[in-house]
Amino acid sequence: MKHQPYLLLEGITVTFPTPGGIFTALDSVDLGVEKGQFVSIIGHSGCGKSTLLNVVAGLVKPSEGVVFLEGQPVDKPGPDRAVIFQDHSLLPWLSVLENVLLAVDKVMKSASRTERREWAMHNLELVQMASSASKRPAELSGGMKQRVGIARAIAMKPRVLLMDEPFGALDALTRASLQTAVMNIQEQLRNTVLMITHDVDEAVLLSDRVLMLTNGPAATIGEDLAVRLPRPRSALESAPLPVYQQARQAVLRFLHQRYSNPLDAAA
Amino acid sequence: MATVISMRGEDVASNHEPELSSAMEATVAKADPPQKAAPVKARPALGARLGGMAGAAAARLLPTLLMLVLFLGAWQIACQDEGSALPAPSKIWTESHEVIVHPLKGVIFDAGGMHIDETGDVGVGGHILTSLQRVAYGFSLSVIFGVALGILIGQSVFAYRALDPLFQIFRTVPPLAWLPISLAIFQQAGPSAVFLIFITAIWPIILNTAAGVQNIPETYRNVGRVLALSPIEYFRKIMLPATVPHMFTGLRIGIGMSWLAIVAAEMVQGGTGIGFFIWDSYNSSLLTDTIVALIWIGLVGFTLDRIVGWIGNRVARQA
């Protein structure tokens, strides 16, 4: 039998009806991701990155094509494909712990109350937010909210972790500190991760593979780059390495030469 | 207000990102060493805080009291003449003394609870209680049906397109215009007043609840979908708490309109209730009694509004 990747996207095409006719956002995207791989998807804004992630999440139904997870087709959202949203989307009326528990209660139905609580606290500890468990999201800074968003997602023990520009709304220092947090967690949990980003360094630093999307409409994967940086990585130690620089150059060339921002061409 | 107070003392700490990597720590620490060293503000002593609160309350109330005194004084001076059509405050006090000091005349408290004397010799408070009871029935009905219909048209585009135009038209019908139909259906004053309250209060409740449901942020819906919440879980955990603030806006408008409508309805229908009391005192040329009743109506309406607002704040914080 032929080897089938852990997560497999086959011929994913997404079209939207618009007043001006049918708009094709994604055009027959094929992609295989192995278990435990950290894969980034990078591209200019509006190219359909988030649509691709939402298809895997089951939030958007593809017009054509199928998503297979461990050989089984998936077409609905579910906690096995946890999403870390860009705006963290914590529920403001729940405390930090309750936000995580909402997810834990859903995936650990057979566990006792104490076990579920312990699991939620354990995941908050992983993101260093255990001390804020009883606070409301409004009392937290943007970076801390996103840490809780990460805790909520990994507490679901997802088969695939989906990150939709998770650090896009954060300032540079906070972003660096969260990237480190994600790398540490990834060392421990070895999740299969699909991350959307528009930050070249973030993609290279965190990923095993960087997928570069062509410009929309009808975007597809233009280049698939393996990043063979040794792990554990850190921003300070990995950035000067030639492998890092080469990968970074490759992504930059793709984004600024082969598929430059459509708005630049117009200017 | 409460959140602001509870956050005091924690705000210094919450500016901080917990650090994981030593490399990052160096960068961040360099960026903001003064914050790390800043001590947590100590809370002032309880007595000092209470004193401060009393001072703040006095500062808020003082202008109101001053205005009240000025208003009553001006009224007294303007209407002091014997022939004045509008009675002065002093005249109200002397002529309606009985009404003012015995509001609960005719209200009987016994083992079976509270009754209102059927013979008709009832104080202003008794009439208010009768009206409040009708508002309670009518308003409760409109909350039940209003919230249910609001969620329906908020959730379903089809239901919204079907029902919204109808609601938009009905909500502009003045409460009293429903009275003939209400009387024709129910024949009696009590039930028809309850129906009138129901039909008056329901529209703002429906429309605000629907707006609340429609305005649930897309990301909250997506959280519900990713967690694969069942419809009941989604309703309890996301839709209801997200909609509560809008819902209570509708309830507050609704209770205010109910109180407006009940007085008008009772004036027309007669029998019992504060509206009837006003009409009756006017017909008996007891204008001073009318003014006492007006003050009661204002105070009760204000209290109702505040009660609903207070519950709304409590629920929104809990939910």
JSON list of N, CA, C and O in Angstrom, two decimals, chain A residues 59 77-79 83 85 87 89 92-93 102-103 106 128 136 139 141 143-144 147 156 174 176 180-181 184 235-236, chain B residues 7 10 14 16-21 23-24 31 219-220 222-223 225-229 233 237-238 241-242 317 319:
[
{"chain": "A", "resi": 59, "resn": "LEU", "atom": "N", "xyz": [-14.23, 24.97, 8.75]},
{"chain": "A", "resi": 59, "resn": "LEU", "atom": "CA", "xyz": [-15.08, 26.16, 8.85]},
{"chain": "A", "resi": 59, "resn": "LEU", "atom": "C", "xyz": [-15.52, 26.64, 7.47]},
{"chain": "A", "resi": 59, "resn": "LEU", "atom": "O", "xyz": [-16.53, 27.33, 7.34]},
{"chain": "A", "resi": 77, "resn": "PRO", "atom": "N", "xyz": [-16.13, 21.09, 11.32]},
{"chain": "A", "resi": 77, "resn": "PRO", "atom": "CA", "xyz": [-15.19, 21.50, 12.37]},
{"chain": "A", "resi": 77, "resn": "PRO", "atom": "C", "xyz": [-15.22, 20.52, 13.53]},
{"chain": "A", "resi": 77, "resn": "PRO", "atom": "O", "xyz": [-16.23, 19.84, 13.75]},
{"chain": "A", "resi": 78, "resn": "GLY", "atom": "N", "xyz": [-14.14, 20.46, 14.26]},
{"chain": "A", "resi": 78, "resn": "GLY", "atom": "CA", "xyz": [-14.11, 19.59, 15.43]},
{"chain": "A", "resi": 78, "resn": "GLY", "atom": "C", "xyz": [-12.89, 19.90, 16.27]},
{"chain": "A", "resi": 78, "resn": "GLY", "atom": "O", "xyz": [-11.92, 20.48, 15.78]},
{"chain": "A", "resi": 79, "resn": "PRO", "atom": "N", "xyz": [-12.94, 19.55, 17.57]},
{"chain": "A", "resi": 79, "resn": "PRO", "atom": "CA", "xyz": [-11.83, 19.87, 18.45]},
{"chain": "A", "resi": 79, "resn": "PRO", "atom": "C", "xyz": [-10.55, 19.10, 18.12]},
{"chain": "A", "resi": 79, "resn": "PRO", "atom": "O", "xyz": [-9.49, 19.43, 18.65]},
{"chain": "A", "resi": 83, "resn": "VAL", "atom": "N", "xyz": [-8.14, 25.38, 16.62]},
{"chain": "A", "resi": 83, "resn": "VAL", "atom": "CA", "xyz": [-7.70, 26.59, 15.93]},
{"chain": "A", "resi": 83, "resn": "VAL", "atom": "C", "xyz": [-7.26, 27.62, 16.96]},
{"chain": "A", "resi": 83, "resn": "VAL", "atom": "O", "xyz": [-7.93, 27.84, 17.97]},
{"chain": "A", "resi": 85, "resn": "PHE", "atom": "N", "xyz": [-6.97, 31.40, 16.99]},
{"chain": "A", "resi": 85, "resn": "PHE", "atom": "CA", "xyz": [-7.43, 32.50, 16.15]},
{"chain": "A", "resi": 85, "resn": "PHE", "atom": "C", "xyz": [-6.52, 33.71, 16.33]},
{"chain": "A", "resi": 85, "resn": "PHE", "atom": "O", "xyz": [-5.94, 33.91, 17.39]},
{"chain": "A", "resi": 87, "resn": "ASP", "atom": "N", "xyz": [-7.34, 36.78, 16.69]},
{"chain": "A", "resi": 87, "resn": "ASP", "atom": "CA", "xyz": [-7.80, 37.70, 17.73]},
{"chain": "A", "resi": 87, "resn": "ASP", "atom": "C", "xyz": [-8.06, 36.96, 19.04]},
{"chain": "A", "resi": 87, "resn": "ASP", "atom": "O", "xyz": [-8.87, 37.41, 19.83]},
{"chain": "A", "resi": 89, "resn": "SER", "atom": "N", "xyz": [-9.94, 35.28, 20.41]},
{"chain": "A", "resi": 89, "resn": "SER", "atom": "CA", "xyz": [-11.35, 34.92, 20.62]},
{"chain": "A", "resi": 89, "resn": "SER", "atom": "C", "xyz": [-11.62, 34.16, 21.91]},
{"chain": "A", "resi": 89, "resn": "SER", "atom": "O", "xyz": [-12.30, 33.15, 21.93]},
{"chain": "A", "resi": 92, "resn": "PRO", "atom": "N", "xyz": [-15.27, 36.71, 26.73]},
{"chain": "A", "resi": 92, "resn": "PRO", "atom": "CA", "xyz": [-14.96, 37.70, 27.77]},
{"chain": "A", "resi": 92, "resn": "PRO", "atom": "C", "xyz": [-15.71, 37.47, 29.08]},
{"chain": "A", "resi": 92, "resn": "PRO", "atom": "O", "xyz": [-15.30, 37.99, 30.10]},
{"chain": "A", "resi": 93, "resn": "TRP", "atom": "N", "xyz": [-16.81, 36.72, 29.03]},
{"chain": "A", "resi": 93, "resn": "TRP", "atom": "CA", "xyz": [-17.59, 36.52, 30.27]},
{"chain": "A", "resi": 93, "resn": "TRP", "atom": "C", "xyz": [-17.07, 35.34, 31.08]},
{"chain": "A", "resi": 93, "resn": "TRP", "atom": "O", "xyz": [-17.57, 35.05, 32.15]},
{"chain": "A", "resi": 102, "resn": "LEU", "atom": "N", "xyz": [-13.87, 25.14, 29.03]},
{"chain": "A", "resi": 102, "resn": "LEU", "atom": "CA", "xyz": [-14.91, 24.96, 28.02]},
{"chain": "A", "resi": 102, "resn": "LEU", "atom": "C", "xyz": [-14.46, 23.96, 26.97]},
{"chain": "A", "resi": 102, "resn": "LEU", "atom": "O", "xyz": [-15.22, 23.08, 26.53]},
{"chain": "A", "resi": 103, "resn": "ALA", "atom": "N", "xyz": [-13.19, 24.08, 26.58]},
{"chain": "A", "resi": 103, "resn": "ALA", "atom": "CA", "xyz": [-12.64, 23.15, 25.59]},
{"chain": "A", "resi": 103, "resn": "ALA", "atom": "C", "xyz": [-12.36, 21.78, 26.22]},
{"chain": "A", "resi": 103, "resn": "ALA", "atom": "O", "xyz": [-12.68, 20.75, 25.64]},
{"chain": "A", "resi": 106, "resn": "LYS", "atom": "N", "xyz": [-15.24, 19.52, 26.71]},
{"chain": "A", "resi": 106, "resn": "LYS", "atom": "CA", "xyz": [-15.75, 18.99, 25.46]},
{"chain": "A", "resi": 106, "resn": "LYS", "atom": "C", "xyz": [-14.97, 17.75, 25.00]},
{"chain": "A", "resi": 106, "resn": "LYS", "atom": "O", "xyz": [-15.53, 16.84, 24.41]},
{"chain": "A", "resi": 128, "resn": "GLN", "atom": "N", "xyz": [2.61, 29.41, 30.80]},
{"chain": "A", "resi": 128, "resn": "GLN", "atom": "CA", "xyz": [2.96, 30.30, 31.91]},
{"chain": "A", "resi": 128, "resn": "GLN", "atom": "C", "xyz": [1.82, 31.23, 32.31]},
{"chain": "A", "resi": 128, "resn": "GLN", "atom": "O", "xyz": [2.06, 32.39, 32.64]},
{"chain": "A", "resi": 136, "resn": "ARG", "atom": "N", "xyz": [-10.25, 37.62, 34.26]},
{"chain": "A", "resi": 136, "resn": "ARG", "atom": "CA", "xyz": [-11.03, 37.72, 33.03]},
{"chain": "A", "resi": 136, "resn": "ARG", "atom": "C", "xyz": [-10.12, 38.17, 31.90]},
{"chain": "A", "resi": 136, "resn": "ARG", "atom": "O", "xyz": [-9.15, 38.91, 32.15]},
{"chain": "A", "resi": 139, "resn": "GLU", "atom": "N", "xyz": [-8.65, 41.65, 31.67]},
{"chain": "A", "resi": 139, "resn": "GLU", "atom": "CA", "xyz": [-7.59, 42.09, 32.57]},
{"chain": "A", "resi": 139, "resn": "GLU", "atom": "C", "xyz": [-6.20, 41.73, 32.04]},
{"chain": "A", "resi": 139, "resn": "GLU", "atom": "O", "xyz": [-5.20, 42.03, 32.68]},
{"chain": "A", "resi": 141, "resn": "SER", "atom": "N", "xyz": [-3.06, 41.42, 29.01]},
{"chain": "A", "resi": 141, "resn": "SER", "atom": "CA", "xyz": [-2.50, 42.09, 27.83]},
{"chain": "A", "resi": 141, "resn": "SER", "atom": "C", "xyz": [-2.73, 41.20, 26.61]},
{"chain": "A", "resi": 141, "resn": "SER", "atom": "O", "xyz": [-3.08, 40.03, 26.74]},
{"chain": "A", "resi": 143, "resn": "GLY", "atom": "N", "xyz": [-0.70, 39.81, 24.52]},
{"chain": "A", "resi": 143, "resn": "GLY", "atom": "CA", "xyz": [0.14, 38.62, 24.46]},
{"chain": "A", "resi": 143, "resn": "GLY", "atom": "C", "xyz": [-0.33, 37.54, 25.43]},
{"chain": "A", "resi": 143, "resn": "GLY", "atom": "O", "xyz": [-0.31, 36.35, 25.10]},
{"chain": "A", "resi": 144, "resn": "MET", "atom": "N", "xyz": [-0.79, 37.96, 26.61]},
{"chain": "A", "resi": 144, "resn": "MET", "atom": "CA", "xyz": [-1.26, 36.99, 27.59]},
{"chain": "A", "resi": 144, "resn": "MET", "atom": "C", "xyz": [-2.55, 36.34, 27.11]},
{"chain": "A", "resi": 144, "resn": "MET", "atom": "O", "xyz": [-2.76, 35.14, 27.32]},
{"chain": "A", "resi": 147, "resn": "ARG", "atom": "N", "xyz": [-1.64, 33.70, 24.77]},
{"chain": "A", "resi": 147, "resn": "ARG", "atom": "CA", "xyz": [-1.12, 32.53, 25.47]},
{"chain": "A", "resi": 147, "resn": "ARG", "atom": "C", "xyz": [-2.27, 31.64, 25.93]},
{"chain": "A", "resi": 147, "resn": "ARG", "atom": "O", "xyz": [-2.21, 30.42, 25.83]},
{"chain": "A", "resi": 156, "resn": "MET", "atom": "N", "xyz": [-7.09, 20.75, 23.91]},
{"chain": "A", "resi": 156, "resn": "MET", "atom": "CA", "xyz": [-8.02, 19.87, 23.18]},
{"chain": "A", "resi": 156, "resn": "MET", "atom": "C", "xyz": [-7.30, 18.63, 22.66]},
{"chain": "A", "resi": 156, "resn": "MET", "atom": "O", "xyz": [-7.92, 17.80, 22.01]},
{"chain": "A", "resi": 174, "resn": "THR", "atom": "N", "xyz": [6.54, 41.17, 22.15]},
{"chain": "A", "resi": 174, "resn": "THR", "atom": "CA", "xyz": [5.61, 40.17, 22.63]},
{"chain": "A", "resi": 174, "resn": "THR", "atom": "C", "xyz": [5.58, 38.98, 21.66]},
{"chain": "A", "resi": 174, "resn": "THR", "atom": "O", "xyz": [5.52, 37.83, 22.08]},
{"chain": "A", "resi": 176, "resn": "ALA", "atom": "N", "xyz": [7.97, 37.90, 19.76]},
{"chain": "A", "resi": 176, "resn": "ALA", "atom": "CA", "xyz": [9.17, 37.08, 19.92]},
{"chain": "A", "resi": 176, "resn": "ALA", "atom": "C", "xyz": [9.02, 36.17, 21.13]},
{"chain": "A", "resi": 176, "resn": "ALA", "atom": "O", "xyz": [9.37, 34.99, 21.09]},
{"chain": "A", "resi": 180, "resn": "THR", "atom": "N", "xyz": [8.86, 31.97, 21.11]},
{"chain": "A", "resi": 180, "resn": "THR", "atom": "CA", "xyz": [9.67, 31.11, 21.96]},
{"chain": "A", "resi": 180, "resn": "THR", "atom": "C", "xyz": [8.79, 30.12, 22.72]},
{"chain": "A", "resi": 180, "resn": "THR", "atom": "O", "xyz": [9.11, 28.93, 22.82]},
{"chain": "A", "resi": 181, "resn": "ALA", "atom": "N", "xyz": [7.67, 30.64, 23.24]},
{"chain": "A", "resi": 181, "resn": "ALA", "atom": "CA", "xyz": [6.75, 29.77, 23.97]},
{"chain": "A", "resi": 181, "resn": "ALA", "atom": "C", "xyz": [6.26, 28.63, 23.07]},
{"chain": "A", "resi": 181, "resn": "ALA", "atom": "O", "xyz": [6.23, 27.47, 23.47]},
{"chain": "A", "resi": 184, "resn": "ASN", "atom": "N", "xyz": [8.98, 26.03, 22.51]},
{"chain": "A", "resi": 184, "resn": "ASN", "atom": "CA", "xyz": [9.16, 25.17, 23.69]},
{"chain": "A", "resi": 184, "resn": "ASN", "atom": "C", "xyz": [8.07, 24.13, 23.79]},
{"chain": "A", "resi": 184, "resn": "ASN", "atom": "O", "xyz": [8.32, 22.97, 24.10]},
{"chain": "A", "resi": 235, "resn": "ALA", "atom": "N", "xyz": [15.70, 32.40, 18.55]},
{"chain": "A", "resi": 235, "resn": "ALA", "atom": "CA", "xyz": [15.86, 33.53, 17.63]},
{"chain": "A", "resi": 235, "resn": "ALA", "atom": "C", "xyz": [17.31, 33.97, 17.57]},
{"chain": "A", "resi": 235, "resn": "ALA", "atom": "O", "xyz": [17.87, 34.21, 16.50]},
{"chain": "A", "resi": 236, "resn": "LEU", "atom": "N", "xyz": [17.98, 34.02, 18.74]},
{"chain": "A", "resi": 236, "resn": "LEU", "atom": "CA", "xyz": [19.34, 34.53, 18.77]},
{"chain": "A", "resi": 236, "resn": "LEU", "atom": "C", "xyz": [20.34, 33.56, 18.18]},
{"chain": "A", "resi": 236, "resn": "LEU", "atom": "O", "xyz": [21.25, 33.95, 17.46]},
{"chain": "B", "resi": 7, "resn": "MET", "atom": "N", "xyz": [-9.40, 45.97, 39.48]},
{"chain": "B", "resi": 7, "resn": "MET", "atom": "CA", "xyz": [-8.14, 45.85, 38.75]},
{"chain": "B", "resi": 7, "resn": "MET", "atom": "C", "xyz": [-7.03, 46.67, 39.38]},
{"chain": "B", "resi": 7, "resn": "MET", "atom": "O", "xyz": [-5.87, 46.51, 39.05]},
{"chain": "B", "resi": 10, "resn": "GLU", "atom": "N", "xyz": [-3.45, 45.36, 40.30]},
{"chain": "B", "resi": 10, "resn": "GLU", "atom": "CA", "xyz": [-2.98, 44.30, 39.43]},
{"chain": "B", "resi": 10, "resn": "GLU", "atom": "C", "xyz": [-2.45, 44.86, 38.11]},
{"chain": "B", "resi": 10, "resn": "GLU", "atom": "O", "xyz": [-1.80, 44.18, 37.36]},
{"chain": "B", "resi": 14, "resn": "SER", "atom": "N", "xyz": [-0.02, 43.11, 35.20]},
{"chain": "B", "resi": 14, "resn": "SER", "atom": "CA", "xyz": [-0.58, 42.56, 33.97]},
{"chain": "B", "resi": 14, "resn": "SER", "atom": "C", "xyz": [0.07, 43.12, 32.72]},
{"chain": "B", "resi": 14, "resn": "SER", "atom": "O", "xyz": [-0.16, 42.64, 31.63]},
{"chain": "B", "resi": 16, "resn": "HIS", "atom": "N", "xyz": [2.98, 42.68, 32.07]},
{"chain": "B", "resi": 16, "resn": "HIS", "atom": "CA", "xyz": [4.14, 41.86, 31.82]},
{"chain": "B", "resi": 16, "resn": "HIS", "atom": "C", "xyz": [3.84, 40.57, 31.12]},
{"chain": "B", "resi": 16, "resn": "HIS", "atom": "O", "xyz": [2.93, 39.85, 31.46]},
{"chain": "B", "resi": 17, "resn": "GLU", "atom": "N", "xyz": [4.62, 40.29, 30.11]},
{"chain": "B", "resi": 17, "resn": "GLU", "atom": "CA", "xyz": [4.61, 39.00, 29.43]},
{"chain": "B", "resi": 17, "resn": "GLU", "atom": "C", "xyz": [5.51, 38.08, 30.23]},
{"chain": "B", "resi": 17, "resn": "GLU", "atom": "O", "xyz": [6.67, 38.42, 30.46]},
{"chain": "B", "resi": 18, "resn": "PRO", "atom": "N", "xyz": [5.02, 36.92, 30.61]},
{"chain": "B", "resi": 18, "resn": "PRO", "atom": "CA", "xyz": [5.96, 35.99, 31.24]},
{"chain": "B", "resi": 18, "resn": "PRO", "atom": "C", "xyz": [7.01, 35.56, 30.21]},
{"chain": "B", "resi": 18, "resn": "PRO", "atom": "O", "xyz": [6.69, 35.33, 29.05]},
{"chain": "B", "resi": 19, "resn": "GLU", "atom": "N", "xyz": [8.25, 35.49, 30.63]},
{"chain": "B", "resi": 19, "resn": "GLU", "atom": "CA", "xyz": [9.31, 35.17, 29.68]},
{"chain": "B", "resi": 19, "resn": "GLU", "atom": "C", "xyz": [9.67, 33.70, 29.72]},
{"chain": "B", "resi": 19, "resn": "GLU", "atom": "O", "xyz": [9.66, 33.06, 30.76]},
{"chain": "B", "resi": 20, "resn": "LEU", "atom": "N", "xyz": [9.97, 33.15, 28.58]},
{"chain": "B", "resi": 20, "resn": "LEU", "atom": "CA", "xyz": [10.36, 31.75, 28.54]},
{"chain": "B", "resi": 20, "resn": "LEU", "atom": "C", "xyz": [11.84, 31.60, 28.24]},
{"chain": "B", "resi": 20, "resn": "LEU", "atom": "O", "xyz": [12.55, 30.86, 28.90]},
{"chain": "B", "resi": 21, "resn": "SER", "atom": "N", "xyz": [12.29, 32.33, 27.24]},
{"chain": "B", "resi": 21, "resn": "SER", "atom": "CA", "xyz": [13.67, 32.12, 26.84]},
{"chain": "B", "resi": 21, "resn": "SER", "atom": "C", "xyz": [14.57, 33.15, 27.50]},
{"chain": "B", "resi": 21, "resn": "SER", "atom": "O", "xyz": [14.22, 34.31, 27.64]},
{"chain": "B", "resi": 23, "resn": "ALA", "atom": "N", "xyz": [17.20, 34.28, 26.26]},
{"chain": "B", "resi": 23, "resn": "ALA", "atom": "CA", "xyz": [17.60, 35.24, 25.24]},
{"chain": "B", "resi": 23, "resn": "ALA", "atom": "C", "xyz": [16.59, 36.38, 25.16]},
{"chain": "B", "resi": 23, "resn": "ALA", "atom": "O", "xyz": [16.95, 37.56, 25.15]},
{"chain": "B", "resi": 24, "resn": "MET", "atom": "N", "xyz": [15.31, 36.03, 25.14]},
{"chain": "B", "resi": 24, "resn": "MET", "atom": "CA", "xyz": [14.27, 37.04, 25.03]},
{"chain": "B", "resi": 24, "resn": "MET", "atom": "C", "xyz": [14.21, 37.89, 26.27]},
{"chain": "B", "resi": 24, "resn": "MET", "atom": "O", "xyz": [13.96, 39.07, 26.23]},
{"chain": "B", "resi": 31, "resn": "ALA", "atom": "N", "xyz": [14.27, 46.56, 27.72]},
{"chain": "B", "resi": 31, "resn": "ALA", "atom": "CA", "xyz": [13.27, 47.49, 27.21]},
{"chain": "B", "resi": 31, "resn": "ALA", "atom": "C", "xyz": [12.50, 48.18, 28.32]},
{"chain": "B", "resi": 31, "resn": "ALA", "atom": "O", "xyz": [12.13, 49.33, 28.17]},
{"chain": "B", "resi": 219, "resn": "THR", "atom": "N", "xyz": [-16.12, 35.32, 15.48]},
{"chain": "B", "resi": 219, "resn": "THR", "atom": "CA", "xyz": [-15.11, 34.47, 16.11]},
{"chain": "B", "resi": 219, "resn": "THR", "atom": "C", "xyz": [-15.72, 33.65, 17.25]},
{"chain": "B", "resi": 219, "resn": "THR", "atom": "O", "xyz": [-15.29, 32.52, 17.47]},
{"chain": "B", "resi": 220, "resn": "TYR", "atom": "N", "xyz": [-16.70, 34.19, 17.96]},
{"chain": "B", "resi": 220, "resn": "TYR", "atom": "CA", "xyz": [-17.34, 33.39, 19.02]},
{"chain": "B", "resi": 220, "resn": "TYR", "atom": "C", "xyz": [-18.10, 32.22, 18.40]},
{"chain": "B", "resi": 220, "resn": "TYR", "atom": "O", "xyz": [-18.10, 31.11, 18.93]},
{"chain": "B", "resi": 222, "resn": "ASN", "atom": "N", "xyz": [-17.27, 30.79, 15.66]},
{"chain": "B", "resi": 222, "resn": "ASN", "atom": "CA", "xyz": [-16.26, 29.83, 15.22]},
{"chain": "B", "resi": 222, "resn": "ASN", "atom": "C", "xyz": [-15.72, 29.01, 16.39]},
{"chain": "B", "resi": 222, "resn": "ASN", "atom": "O", "xyz": [-15.43, 27.83, 16.23]},
{"chain": "B", "resi": 223, "resn": "VAL", "atom": "N", "xyz": [-15.57, 29.65, 17.55]},
{"chain": "B", "resi": 223, "resn": "VAL", "atom": "CA", "xyz": [-15.14, 28.89, 18.73]},
{"chain": "B", "resi": 223, "resn": "VAL", "atom": "C", "xyz": [-16.14, 27.78, 18.99]},
{"chain": "B", "resi": 223, "resn": "VAL", "atom": "O", "xyz": [-15.78, 26.62, 19.20]},
{"chain": "B", "resi": 225, "resn": "ARG", "atom": "N", "xyz": [-18.08, 26.36, 16.87]},
{"chain": "B", "resi": 225, "resn": "ARG", "atom": "CA", "xyz": [-18.02, 25.34, 15.81]},
{"chain": "B", "resi": 225, "resn": "ARG", "atom": "C", "xyz": [-16.79, 24.45, 15.98]},
{"chain": "B", "resi": 225, "resn": "ARG", "atom": "O", "xyz": [-16.89, 23.23, 15.83]},
{"chain": "B", "resi": 226, "resn": "VAL", "atom": "N", "xyz": [-15.64, 25.07, 16.30]},
{"chain": "B", "resi": 226, "resn": "VAL", "atom": "CA", "xyz": [-14.43, 24.25, 16.46]},
{"chain": "B", "resi": 226, "resn": "VAL", "atom": "C", "xyz": [-14.58, 23.30, 17.65]},
{"chain": "B", "resi": 226, "resn": "VAL", "atom": "O", "xyz": [-14.16, 22.15, 17.59]},
{"chain": "B", "resi": 227, "resn": "LEU", "atom": "N", "xyz": [-15.24, 23.77, 18.71]},
{"chain": "B", "resi": 227, "resn": "LEU", "atom": "CA", "xyz": [-15.45, 22.90, 19.86]},
{"chain": "B", "resi": 227, "resn": "LEU", "atom": "C", "xyz": [-16.58, 21.91, 19.62]},
{"chain": "B", "resi": 227, "resn": "LEU", "atom": "O", "xyz": [-16.85, 21.07, 20.45]},
{"chain": "B", "resi": 228, "resn": "ALA", "atom": "N", "xyz": [-17.25, 22.04, 18.47]},
{"chain": "B", "resi": 228, "resn": "ALA", "atom": "CA", "xyz": [-18.39, 21.18, 18.14]},
{"chain": "B", "resi": 228, "resn": "ALA", "atom": "C", "xyz": [-19.42, 21.19, 19.25]},
{"chain": "B", "resi": 228, "resn": "ALA", "atom": "O", "xyz": [-19.90, 20.15, 19.70]},
{"chain": "B", "resi": 229, "resn": "LEU", "atom": "N", "xyz": [-19.77, 22.38, 19.74]},
{"chain": "B", "resi": 229, "resn": "LEU", "atom": "CA", "xyz": [-20.79, 22.49, 20.77]},
{"chain": "B", "resi": 229, "resn": "LEU", "atom": "C", "xyz": [-22.15, 22.10, 20.18]},
{"chain": "B", "resi": 229, "resn": "LEU", "atom": "O", "xyz": [-22.44, 22.42, 19.03]},
{"chain": "B", "resi": 233, "resn": "GLU", "atom": "N", "xyz": [-25.65, 23.53, 24.07]},
{"chain": "B", "resi": 233, "resn": "GLU", "atom": "CA", "xyz": [-24.43, 24.07, 24.68]},
{"chain": "B", "resi": 233, "resn": "GLU", "atom": "C", "xyz": [-24.10, 25.44, 24.09]},
{"chain": "B", "resi": 233, "resn": "GLU", "atom": "O", "xyz": [-23.72, 26.35, 24.80]},
{"chain": "B", "resi": 237, "resn": "LYS", "atom": "N", "xyz": [-23.72, 28.52, 26.48]},
{"chain": "B", "resi": 237, "resn": "LYS", "atom": "CA", "xyz": [-22.36, 28.96, 26.75]},
{"chain": "B", "resi": 237, "resn": "LYS", "atom": "C", "xyz": [-21.96, 30.19, 25.94]},
{"chain": "B", "resi": 237, "resn": "LYS", "atom": "O", "xyz": [-21.09, 30.94, 26.33]},
{"chain": "B", "resi": 238, "resn": "ILE", "atom": "N", "xyz": [-22.54, 30.36, 24.76]},
{"chain": "B", "resi": 238, "resn": "ILE", "atom": "CA", "xyz": [-22.10, 31.47, 23.91]},
{"chain": "B", "resi": 238, "resn": "ILE", "atom": "C", "xyz": [-23.23, 32.44, 23.58]},
{"chain": "B", "resi": 238, "resn": "ILE", "atom": "O", "xyz": [-23.13, 33.62, 23.86]},
{"chain": "B", "resi": 241, "resn": "PRO", "atom": "N", "xyz": [-24.91, 34.40, 26.94]},
{"chain": "B", "resi": 241, "resn": "PRO", "atom": "CA", "xyz": [-24.06, 35.45, 27.55]},
{"chain": "B", "resi": 241, "resn": "PRO", "atom": "C", "xyz": [-23.70, 36.57, 26.58]},
{"chain": "B", "resi": 241, "resn": "PRO", "atom": "O", "xyz": [-23.60, 37.72, 26.99]},
{"chain": "B", "resi": 242, "resn": "ALA", "atom": "N", "xyz": [-23.54, 36.24, 25.29]},
{"chain": "B", "resi": 242, "resn": "ALA", "atom": "CA", "xyz": [-23.17, 37.28, 24.34]},
{"chain": "B", "resi": 242, "resn": "ALA", "atom": "C", "xyz": [-24.34, 38.21, 24.07]},
{"chain": "B", "resi": 242, "resn": "ALA", "atom": "O", "xyz": [-24.15, 39.36, 23.68]},
{"chain": "B", "resi": 317, "resn": "ARG", "atom": "N", "xyz": [-22.38, 40.43, 34.21]},
{"chain": "B", "resi": 317, "resn": "ARG", "atom": "CA", "xyz": [-21.10, 40.15, 34.85]},
{"chain": "B", "resi": 317, "resn": "ARG", "atom": "C", "xyz": [-20.97, 38.66, 35.19]},
{"chain": "B", "resi": 317, "resn": "ARG", "atom": "O", "xyz": [-19.90, 38.08, 35.12]},
{"chain": "B", "resi": 319, "resn": "ALA", "atom": "N", "xyz": [-22.66, 36.08, 33.69]},
{"chain": "B", "resi": 319, "resn": "ALA", "atom": "CA", "xyz": [-22.81, 35.15, 32.57]},
{"chain": "B", "resi": 319, "resn": "ALA", "atom": "C", "xyz": [-21.48, 34.83, 31.92]},
{"chain": "B", "resi": 319, "resn": "ALA", "atom": "O", "xyz": [-20.56, 35.60, 31.97]}
]
